[in-house]
Amino acid sequence: MKQRSFFSVLAAFVLVLLLISAGGFYGLISNSPLALFRGGATAPAAAMFVPSQAPVMVSLLVNPEQLDAFGQLAAPPAQRRQTRAELAQFKDSLLANTGLTYDRDVQPWLGDEITLAVTTIDIDRNPQNGSAPGYLLALATNDPERSREFLQLFWGSKANAGTDLVFEPYEGTTLIYNNRAKSEQGGIGAVASAVVGDQFVLFANHPKVLRDAINNVQAPDLNLKSSSSYRQALDRLTQPRIGLTFFNLPQLAALKSPELAVLGSESDSVPASNETVAIALGLNRQGLLAQAALLLKDPQQIPAAPALEKPVEALRYIPASVGALAAGSDLRQLWTQISEGLSSDDPLLDLIERPLSLLGNRWGIDLPQDIFSWVQGEYALALLPRSPDAANRNSQGDWIFVAEKSADASPSIEHLDDIAKQQGFSIGSVMLENQPISAWTKLSTASSDASNAGPLTLKAQVRGVHASVGKYEIFASNLEAMDEALKAAQGGSLLTSSTFQQGIAPLPQPNYGYVYLDWPASRIIVERQLPLLRLVELAARPVFQHLRSLSVSSTGGEAGVRLGDVFIKLGG
C-alpha cells in the first residue's frame, strides 16, 4: 500500500464491518437470522493479548459475512450488484499489491471475531523521539492451516517485491516482519505478523507489539481480560451484542499529550485508573441499541436514582422540527454528578464541556455557573436548524432553552440581564403573540446601500430573548426562535411528535432524560462541527443512508458505575 498506513485501512475495515449491519437492518425483520438477535460472544477472546492499561479496544463478535448479508438484503434489488461490487473492491483494497483477494484468501478461514486495539501510547517508551502508538489486530481463525497458507502468500508477495523479511522465533511461535518494522517506532508500511496456536492470526505495526501480546497471554495478570475494571464493566452489560468497545479514559487523554507517552502501569506520569467505558452494540428491530457502562473515578459514588417515567412537559415548547435536543430534570444535580464523577483531564468530560463552552461564549455566560446552578426542575435545550438550502448551509441554527423556574430563579435571571448590560446590550421589552418578551439588543448604524453612500439606518443586534410563560422561563437566540417555541405549545411540539416517540421508545425507564439527534434535520450542522464525520460517512455509507435519529439516555447505576443506552433508529 503506497503512502498510507496498513493499520489505518484495517481500522476503517473494522469500523465498516461493525456498522454495515446497521445500514441493512431496517428491512430485515422477517429475514434476519435469529443468531444475530442473540448476538455473538459476550466478550472478545483476543482481550488476552491486550494489556490491561490499553487506551482502546474495538471488537466485532460475529462473522463479517453475516453483516455482509445484512447489507445485501437491505439494498434495493437494482442496487445489490453495485453494493456487492463496492464492498468487494473495499475488501480487496486491504490486500492491494499482494496478489491476494479477501474472498479467496481470507474469507475461508476467518472466524467469528475481529479485534483491533491501541495497545500502547508509545512503542519504545522514549519521549525523546516522539510518541508512536502500537496497534494490534487479532483475527480469529476457523482453519489454522489455511490461515498459515494466507500468511505465506502474503509475505511471499512482499519478498517478491524486494522487501527484506525477518523470521524471529519467539515463545513457541514465529514473528514475521518487514524491514520497515525493524525501526524503533515502525512507520508507514510497517507490518508484523504471527499465528498464535490454532486460534488467532495477529498483525501489528511493530514486532515489539506482538512480543508484548504473547507475553500478556503467558502472564495473565498483565492482560485486559483479567483487569478488574474490564470485568466490572462487562458484568454490567446485559444485552446481547455483536460488537464491544472498551476505552481507558486516562490513557485516551494521554494519547493527546506527548509528555504522557507511556502506559500508566509502567510510569508514574499516567497513574493507573479504573475510569473506563465499555459499550456493547446489539441489534434492535428498528436499528441498533448500544448499552454503556462508565466506571467513575470514585468507586463509592452512587448515582442518584433516575425519576423520569416519561418525557418532561417542557418539551411542549420545543418544535417538532428540532435538530438536536437535551432534556431532563434537575440540571444542577446532573452537572454536579458529571463534574464530580469524571477527572478534569478525562476526554469524556472535554467532549461534554466543549459544546457548552461554545454556546456559553455565544451568549457571554458561564453555563454551569449562570444557568445550571438554578435549574432544579425540568429543562430542555434544543437546536433548530435553518433551511437546508445552499444559502444556509453554514448556519449554526437557533437555540431554545426551556427551564422550570425554581425559588431562586428570579435573581438568577436578573443576573443574566446584568451580564448582557455589562456587554453593552440594552434590555428592552416587546410583545410577541400577546406575550411580553425581554430582548438583549444593541443598536448600530449601517448604510442603506452597498456603496456606503446612502443614508444611515439603525440596525438592532439581538444577543438573545427570554420570556416567563407559566412555570417556565424560555430563552431563545432570537425572536423567530421564540415565536416557534410559543407556537409549538399550541400544537406541533416535540412532545406530541411520533418521530420523537419512536426514537426514544427502546430506551429504558425510568431515566434522567434524553439527548436526541434528528439526523436529516441536523446533518449539515453536525458535519460543520465535526469535519472528520464526512470520512466516517463515506466508510459507513449503508448506515448514514438509513440513519433517522440517535437517542441517548442514562438509567442511573450503582456504586462507582453509571449506566447508559444509545438507540440508533434506521429507516427506509
XYZ file of C-alpha atoms in Angstrom:
572
model
C 0.000 0.000 0.000
C 1.582 3.225 -1.122
C 1.777 6.238 1.167
C -0.802 5.044 3.626
C -0.755 3.159 6.852
C -1.678 -0.513 6.726
C -3.387 -0.160 10.072
C -5.391 2.931 9.181
C -7.042 0.889 6.420
C -7.554 -2.055 8.755
C -9.163 0.254 11.303
C -11.551 1.560 8.648
C -12.366 -2.037 7.681
C -13.250 -2.978 11.254
C -15.432 0.157 11.517
C -17.299 -0.719 8.336
C -17.848 -4.295 9.468
C -19.200 -3.091 12.798
C -21.592 -0.658 11.141
C -22.612 -2.266 7.883
C -25.255 -4.346 9.636
C -26.986 -1.134 10.666
C -27.354 0.048 7.088
C -29.108 -3.136 6.117
C -31.126 -3.742 9.225
C -34.245 -1.664 8.788
C -35.869 -4.019 6.241
C -34.691 -7.329 7.650
C -37.134 -8.019 10.464
C -38.645 -11.087 8.852
C -35.440 -12.335 7.200
C -32.862 -11.810 9.957
C -31.101 -14.877 11.364
C -32.094 -15.346 14.985
C -28.445 -15.868 15.869
C -27.696 -12.211 15.230
C -30.522 -11.122 17.528
C -28.924 -13.232 20.224
C -25.592 -11.602 19.456
C -22.164 -13.171 19.393
C -19.741 -13.949 22.179
C -20.192 -11.952 25.375
C -16.558 -10.805 25.339
C -13.662 -10.904 22.860
C -11.247 -13.786 23.407
C -8.475 -11.566 21.979
C -8.569 -9.464 25.164
C -5.913 -11.880 26.443
C -3.420 -10.253 24.030
C -4.261 -6.683 25.054
C -2.524 -5.022 28.048
C -4.699 -4.049 30.987
C -3.949 -0.332 30.514
C -4.581 -0.232 26.737
C -6.279 3.013 25.630
C -8.911 1.384 23.414
C -10.109 -1.965 22.083
C -12.830 -2.481 19.444
C -14.185 -5.938 18.674
C -16.583 -7.431 16.154
C -18.052 -10.586 17.707
C -19.791 -12.140 14.694
C -18.527 -13.280 11.311
C -18.272 -10.435 8.775
C -20.181 -12.447 6.184
C -23.301 -12.276 8.355
C -23.106 -8.491 8.304
C -22.421 -8.514 4.573
C -25.690 -10.413 4.155
C -27.498 -7.659 6.051
C -26.278 -5.085 3.565
C -27.300 -7.192 0.594
C -30.825 -7.794 1.888
C -31.309 -4.121 2.698
C -30.219 -2.758 -0.647
C -32.904 -2.342 -3.335
C -32.700 -5.209 -5.881
C -31.430 -2.876 -8.600
C -28.559 -1.723 -6.388
C -27.461 -5.034 -4.877
C -24.933 -5.811 -7.595
C -23.367 -2.364 -7.210
C -23.347 -2.691 -3.406
C -21.674 -6.094 -3.650
C -19.078 -4.754 -6.089
C -18.257 -1.740 -3.902
C -17.810 -3.901 -0.805
C -15.650 -6.393 -2.725
C -13.492 -3.547 -4.009
C -13.044 -2.238 -0.477
C -12.120 -5.680 0.852
C -9.563 -6.237 -1.882
C -8.013 -2.811 -1.260
C -6.796 -4.202 2.074
C -4.570 -6.570 0.143
C -3.503 -4.193 -2.629
C -0.226 -5.035 -4.351
C -0.126 -8.524 -2.805
C -1.842 -10.560 -5.495
C -4.310 -11.782 -2.863
C -8.055 -11.268 -2.519
C -10.280 -11.198 0.539
C -12.906 -13.631 -0.759
C -10.356 -16.208 -1.911
C -7.607 -15.882 0.690
C -9.189 -14.546 3.903
C -12.895 -15.396 3.999
C -12.416 -19.206 4.025
C -10.560 -19.171 7.353
C -11.804 -16.022 9.107
C -13.715 -16.815 12.306
C -16.244 -15.001 14.460
C -14.057 -12.283 15.971
C -12.041 -9.322 14.754
C -10.381 -7.208 17.451
C -8.405 -4.027 16.887
C -6.630 -2.347 19.816
C -4.307 0.533 20.553
C -2.055 -1.353 22.937
C 0.461 1.292 23.915
C 0.794 5.052 23.745
C 4.427 4.837 22.656
C 6.084 1.692 21.297
C 9.609 2.362 22.570
C 8.521 4.473 25.585
C 11.127 7.061 24.727
C 9.673 10.605 24.884
C 12.818 11.987 23.275
C 11.881 10.736 19.802
C 8.159 11.463 19.983
C 5.334 9.027 20.516
C 4.191 6.268 18.176
C 1.194 4.204 19.350
C 1.198 0.445 18.964
C -1.634 -1.204 17.045
C -2.704 -4.827 17.264
C -5.189 -6.631 15.014
C -6.369 -10.099 16.057
C -8.317 -12.239 13.579
C -9.959 -15.430 14.827
C -9.355 -18.404 12.544
C -11.605 -21.391 11.847
C -8.967 -23.105 9.724
C -5.417 -22.720 11.131
C -3.832 -24.415 8.123
C -5.436 -22.072 5.591
C -4.636 -19.021 7.709
C -0.963 -20.071 7.733
C -1.121 -20.503 3.969
C -2.521 -16.981 3.741
C 0.456 -15.584 5.669
C 2.863 -17.478 3.436
C 1.245 -15.949 0.365
C 1.083 -12.504 1.993
C 4.752 -12.406 2.907
C 5.750 -14.151 -0.298
C 4.303 -11.269 -2.277
C 6.303 -8.853 -0.104
C 9.517 -10.791 -0.684
C 8.909 -10.927 -4.434
C 8.558 -7.153 -4.381
C 12.035 -6.843 -2.868
C 11.075 -6.417 0.797
C 13.592 -7.755 3.340
C 11.860 -10.112 5.757
C 12.814 -11.157 9.273
C 11.743 -14.505 10.787
C 12.063 -14.356 14.566
C 11.270 -17.368 16.784
C 9.552 -16.196 19.957
C 7.922 -18.223 22.742
C 6.873 -21.109 20.530
C 5.721 -19.074 17.534
C 7.392 -17.221 14.679
C 7.205 -13.473 14.194
C 7.485 -12.260 10.625
C 8.036 -8.622 9.827
C 9.390 -6.389 7.120
C 12.423 -4.152 7.223
C 10.359 -1.039 7.987
C 9.191 -2.664 11.214
C 12.797 -3.062 12.379
C 12.998 0.571 13.397
C 12.271 1.536 16.987
C 8.899 3.025 16.112
C 7.940 1.384 12.857
C 6.401 3.764 10.339
C 4.183 3.835 7.266
C 4.049 0.338 5.820
C 5.474 -1.333 8.931
C 3.807 -4.737 9.392
C 4.499 -7.697 11.656
C 2.508 -10.925 11.978
C 2.261 -14.135 13.991
C -0.018 -17.137 14.351
C -0.813 -17.972 17.973
C -1.878 -21.576 18.461
C -4.879 -22.567 16.402
C -6.996 -19.569 17.396
C -5.680 -16.225 16.123
C -3.698 -14.556 13.406
C -2.090 -11.394 14.753
C -0.932 -8.301 12.878
C 0.867 -5.321 14.412
C 2.790 -2.238 13.335
C 5.904 -3.374 15.212
C 7.303 -6.758 16.343
C 7.515 -5.477 19.922
C 3.712 -5.151 19.934
C 3.486 -8.850 19.039
C 6.038 -9.868 21.678
C 4.097 -7.956 24.314
C 0.839 -9.566 23.139
C 2.293 -13.054 23.536
C 3.732 -12.128 26.940
C 0.294 -10.934 28.036
C -1.144 -14.393 27.364
C 1.589 -16.099 29.367
C 1.293 -13.616 32.255
C -2.496 -13.231 32.732
C -2.136 -10.507 35.354
C -0.890 -8.214 32.580
C -3.759 -8.575 30.129
C -7.081 -6.799 29.802
C -9.093 -9.982 30.221
C -8.005 -10.222 33.875
C -8.387 -6.496 34.598
C -10.858 -5.863 37.417
C -12.105 -2.674 35.717
C -12.720 -4.545 32.480
C -14.578 -7.377 34.202
C -16.590 -4.966 36.327
C -17.722 -3.012 33.254
C -18.619 -6.149 31.293
C -20.632 -7.539 34.193
C -22.939 -4.503 33.935
C -23.641 -5.018 30.220
C -26.519 -7.447 29.958
C -27.853 -7.150 26.395
C -26.866 -9.479 23.512
C -24.133 -7.944 21.399
C -22.463 -8.151 18.008
C -19.674 -5.777 18.981
C -17.857 -4.411 22.004
C -15.742 -1.295 22.548
C -13.637 -0.626 25.634
C -11.968 2.702 26.481
C -9.474 3.574 29.213
C -10.198 7.287 29.675
C -6.910 8.398 31.323
C -4.936 6.626 28.604
C -7.030 8.260 25.900
C -6.224 11.621 27.478
C -2.539 10.689 27.497
C -2.668 9.880 23.778
C -3.242 13.601 23.178
C -0.282 14.604 25.382
C 3.191 13.602 24.108
C 4.652 14.177 27.542
C 2.498 11.307 28.831
C 3.573 8.852 26.171
C 3.949 5.807 28.437
C 1.454 3.417 29.947
C 0.335 4.095 33.478
C 1.439 0.684 34.666
C 4.980 1.481 33.611
C 5.366 5.081 34.752
C 4.161 7.468 37.415
C 3.305 10.008 34.703
C -0.023 8.347 33.999
C -1.394 6.693 37.129
C -3.408 3.538 36.679
C -7.117 4.260 36.947
C -10.428 2.461 36.831
C -12.054 5.213 34.767
C -13.201 3.153 31.821
C -16.143 2.904 29.424
C -17.434 -0.334 27.934
C -20.026 -0.218 25.132
C -21.926 -3.277 23.873
C -23.532 -2.943 20.428
C -26.590 -5.097 19.676
C -29.432 -5.313 17.188
C -32.911 -3.880 17.678
C -35.868 -4.385 15.347
C -35.670 -0.739 14.264
C -31.907 -0.250 14.334
C -29.010 -0.625 16.751
C -29.076 -0.450 20.526
C -25.887 0.195 22.479
C -25.522 -0.278 26.214
C -22.707 1.529 28.044
C -21.125 1.232 31.483
C -18.926 4.057 32.777
C -16.715 3.329 35.789
C -16.360 6.521 37.810
C -13.171 7.769 39.441
C -14.753 7.337 42.890
C -15.751 3.665 43.313
C -18.001 4.627 46.231
C -20.009 7.236 44.326
C -23.622 6.148 43.838
C -25.554 7.924 41.054
C -28.893 9.315 42.132
C -31.856 7.173 41.153
C -33.498 8.345 37.899
C -37.026 9.648 38.367
C -38.418 10.297 34.872
C -41.054 7.835 33.691
C -41.890 9.916 30.606
C -40.517 12.910 28.658
C -40.697 16.204 30.560
C -43.546 18.655 29.911
C -41.002 21.325 28.984
C -40.853 19.672 25.548
C -44.228 21.224 24.718
C -42.289 24.420 23.919
C -39.847 22.622 21.574
C -40.905 22.494 17.883
C -41.107 19.069 16.257
C -38.582 20.266 13.660
C -35.788 20.170 16.264
C -32.353 19.045 15.094
C -30.720 18.255 18.449
C -32.079 18.137 21.983
C -31.067 17.580 25.602
C -33.941 17.323 28.091
C -34.484 16.081 31.622
C -34.897 17.239 35.209
C -32.638 18.846 37.850
C -29.832 20.126 35.669
C -27.925 21.323 38.732
C -27.688 17.846 40.223
C -26.861 16.261 36.866
C -23.985 18.652 36.234
C -22.664 18.097 39.765
C -22.624 14.350 39.178
C -20.850 14.733 35.833
C -18.217 17.180 37.055
C -17.516 15.218 40.233
C -17.700 11.813 38.608
C -15.049 12.486 35.933
C -11.464 13.673 36.229
C -10.691 17.139 34.897
C -8.488 15.685 32.130
C -10.916 12.981 31.008
C -11.665 13.163 27.265
C -15.304 12.373 28.049
C -15.606 15.493 30.206
C -13.888 17.521 27.484
C -16.402 16.182 24.958
C -19.235 17.430 27.172
C -17.705 20.773 28.124
C -16.643 21.853 24.632
C -20.127 22.431 23.119
C -21.246 24.015 26.393
C -18.311 26.404 26.216
C -19.106 27.311 22.602
C -22.732 28.032 23.464
C -21.759 29.975 26.597
C -19.295 32.085 24.616
C -22.039 32.874 22.125
C -24.119 34.388 24.913
C -21.192 35.608 27.009
C -22.075 33.497 30.047
C -20.731 30.594 32.071
C -23.458 27.966 31.610
C -22.725 25.830 34.706
C -22.481 28.874 36.980
C -25.092 31.198 35.468
C -27.792 28.704 34.425
C -27.214 25.140 35.605
C -26.948 26.290 39.217
C -30.629 27.338 39.449
C -32.324 24.805 37.158
C -33.612 22.216 39.636
C -36.812 21.307 37.756
C -37.477 20.375 34.137
C -35.325 21.646 31.303
C -34.989 21.292 27.536
C -32.182 22.670 25.348
C -32.809 22.433 21.599
C -31.113 23.334 18.333
C -33.409 24.362 15.484
C -31.710 24.010 12.093
C -32.374 26.621 9.470
C -33.423 25.878 5.908
C -31.147 23.246 4.358
C -30.843 25.120 1.061
C -27.409 26.125 -0.193
C -27.646 29.679 1.090
C -27.908 28.491 4.664
C -25.512 25.537 4.715
C -23.157 27.344 7.078
C -25.857 28.335 9.523
C -25.385 27.333 13.145
C -29.145 27.203 13.693
C -31.178 28.761 16.507
C -31.282 27.734 20.145
C -34.212 27.385 22.558
C -33.723 26.708 26.257
C -36.743 25.995 28.476
C -36.270 25.806 32.259
C -38.754 25.252 35.044
C -38.389 28.154 37.479
C -37.210 27.368 40.986
C -37.367 29.575 44.098
C -34.063 31.266 43.282
C -34.727 31.605 39.548
C -35.722 35.291 39.521
C -32.425 36.647 40.928
C -30.501 34.370 38.543
C -32.472 35.594 35.530
C -31.899 39.194 36.609
C -28.192 38.343 36.834
C -28.296 37.252 33.177
C -29.802 40.623 32.285
C -26.968 42.317 34.185
C -24.377 40.320 32.228
C -25.979 41.466 28.978
C -25.868 45.098 30.152
C -22.168 44.752 31.038
C -21.538 43.644 27.460
C -23.183 46.774 26.088
C -26.633 45.348 25.402
C -29.815 47.032 26.487
C -32.805 45.222 27.931
C -35.968 46.023 26.017
C -39.497 44.656 26.080
C -41.539 43.663 23.022
C -44.863 41.883 22.543
C -44.987 38.609 20.631
C -48.317 36.780 20.293
C -49.600 38.777 23.287
C -46.619 37.553 25.273
C -44.165 40.102 26.752
C -40.597 39.291 25.687
C -37.349 40.661 27.121
C -34.701 41.181 24.443
C -30.954 41.789 24.769
C -30.227 44.207 21.931
C -27.505 46.557 20.755
C -28.083 49.308 18.199
C -25.580 50.104 15.456
C -25.588 52.223 12.302
C -25.362 50.906 8.771
C -25.592 52.416 5.286
C -28.730 51.637 3.309
C -26.806 50.655 0.125
C -23.675 48.695 -0.768
C -21.673 51.800 -1.732
C -21.912 53.136 1.845
C -23.078 56.416 0.323
C -26.724 56.106 1.241
C -28.390 57.415 4.399
C -27.535 55.731 7.667
C -30.069 53.459 9.321
C -30.261 51.893 12.737
C -29.663 48.141 12.984
C -30.516 46.118 16.083
C -28.244 43.240 17.041
C -30.128 40.697 19.168
C -27.998 38.607 21.518
C -30.959 36.688 22.936
C -34.519 36.901 24.225
C -36.372 35.390 27.163
C -39.909 35.221 28.500
C -41.771 33.885 31.536
C -44.555 31.513 30.434
C -46.399 29.768 33.234
C -43.908 27.889 35.392
C -41.203 28.050 32.722
C -38.609 30.596 31.612
C -37.938 30.337 27.886
C -34.689 31.592 26.371
C -34.077 31.796 22.632
C -31.362 33.068 20.312
C -33.777 35.468 18.547
C -37.428 36.434 18.170
C -38.006 33.908 15.364
C -36.954 31.018 17.598
C -39.068 32.369 20.462
C -42.051 32.583 18.124
C -41.577 28.914 17.176
C -41.421 27.942 20.864
C -44.676 29.739 21.681
C -46.448 28.294 18.647
C -45.233 24.772 19.448
C -47.177 24.870 22.713
C -50.344 25.457 20.679
C -49.753 22.367 18.521
C -46.933 20.548 16.737
C -44.474 20.278 19.619
C -41.809 17.612 20.011
C -43.764 16.166 22.932
C -46.506 15.033 20.527
C -44.181 14.041 17.664
C -44.480 10.373 16.645
C -40.962 10.527 15.192
C -39.544 11.529 18.563
C -41.623 8.942 20.403
C -40.328 6.189 18.112
C -36.778 7.461 18.535
C -36.821 7.084 22.327
C -39.159 4.071 22.640
C -36.398 1.403 23.038
C -34.648 3.341 25.812
C -35.379 2.015 29.309
C -37.340 3.834 32.004
C -37.035 5.401 34.482
C -34.163 7.558 33.278
C -32.628 11.027 33.660
C -33.928 12.321 30.327
C -32.700 12.245 26.753
C -30.149 13.519 24.303
C -31.831 13.296 20.898
C -30.466 13.921 17.397
C -32.694 14.060 14.322
C -30.106 13.193 11.672
C -31.825 14.533 8.500
C -32.595 17.819 10.278
C -29.176 18.311 11.886
C -26.800 16.677 9.419
C -25.443 19.896 7.893
C -24.737 21.490 11.267
C -23.130 18.335 12.716
C -20.895 17.911 9.680
C -19.785 21.527 10.024
C -18.839 20.995 13.679
C -17.182 17.604 13.029
C -15.424 17.690 9.627
C -13.976 14.176 10.107
C -17.511 12.831 10.206
C -17.608 13.054 6.417
C -14.905 10.366 6.236
C -16.918 8.132 8.541
C -19.985 8.686 6.364
C -18.080 7.550 3.291
C -16.758 4.447 5.064
C -20.143 3.535 6.561
C -22.469 4.745 3.820
C -25.076 1.982 4.423
C -25.591 3.333 7.939
C -25.908 7.010 7.134
C -28.170 6.391 4.143
C -30.780 4.994 6.526
C -29.957 6.849 9.741
C -33.005 8.678 11.071
C -32.244 9.537 14.687
C -29.896 8.879 17.585
C -31.087 8.903 21.198
C -29.072 8.654 24.412
C -30.277 8.190 27.956
C -28.845 7.265 31.361
C -30.565 4.894 33.746
C -28.520 5.554 36.855
C -26.271 2.775 38.077
C -24.676 1.569 41.261
C -21.628 2.349 43.373
C -18.862 3.552 41.058
C -20.761 2.731 37.851
C -23.052 4.806 35.632
C -25.163 3.062 33.012
C -26.495 4.432 29.740
C -28.169 3.377 26.497
C -27.946 4.620 22.908
C -30.548 3.857 20.241
C -29.752 4.371 16.552
C -33.029 4.407 14.615
C -32.912 3.441 10.949
C -35.494 3.738 8.207
C -36.055 3.376 4.509
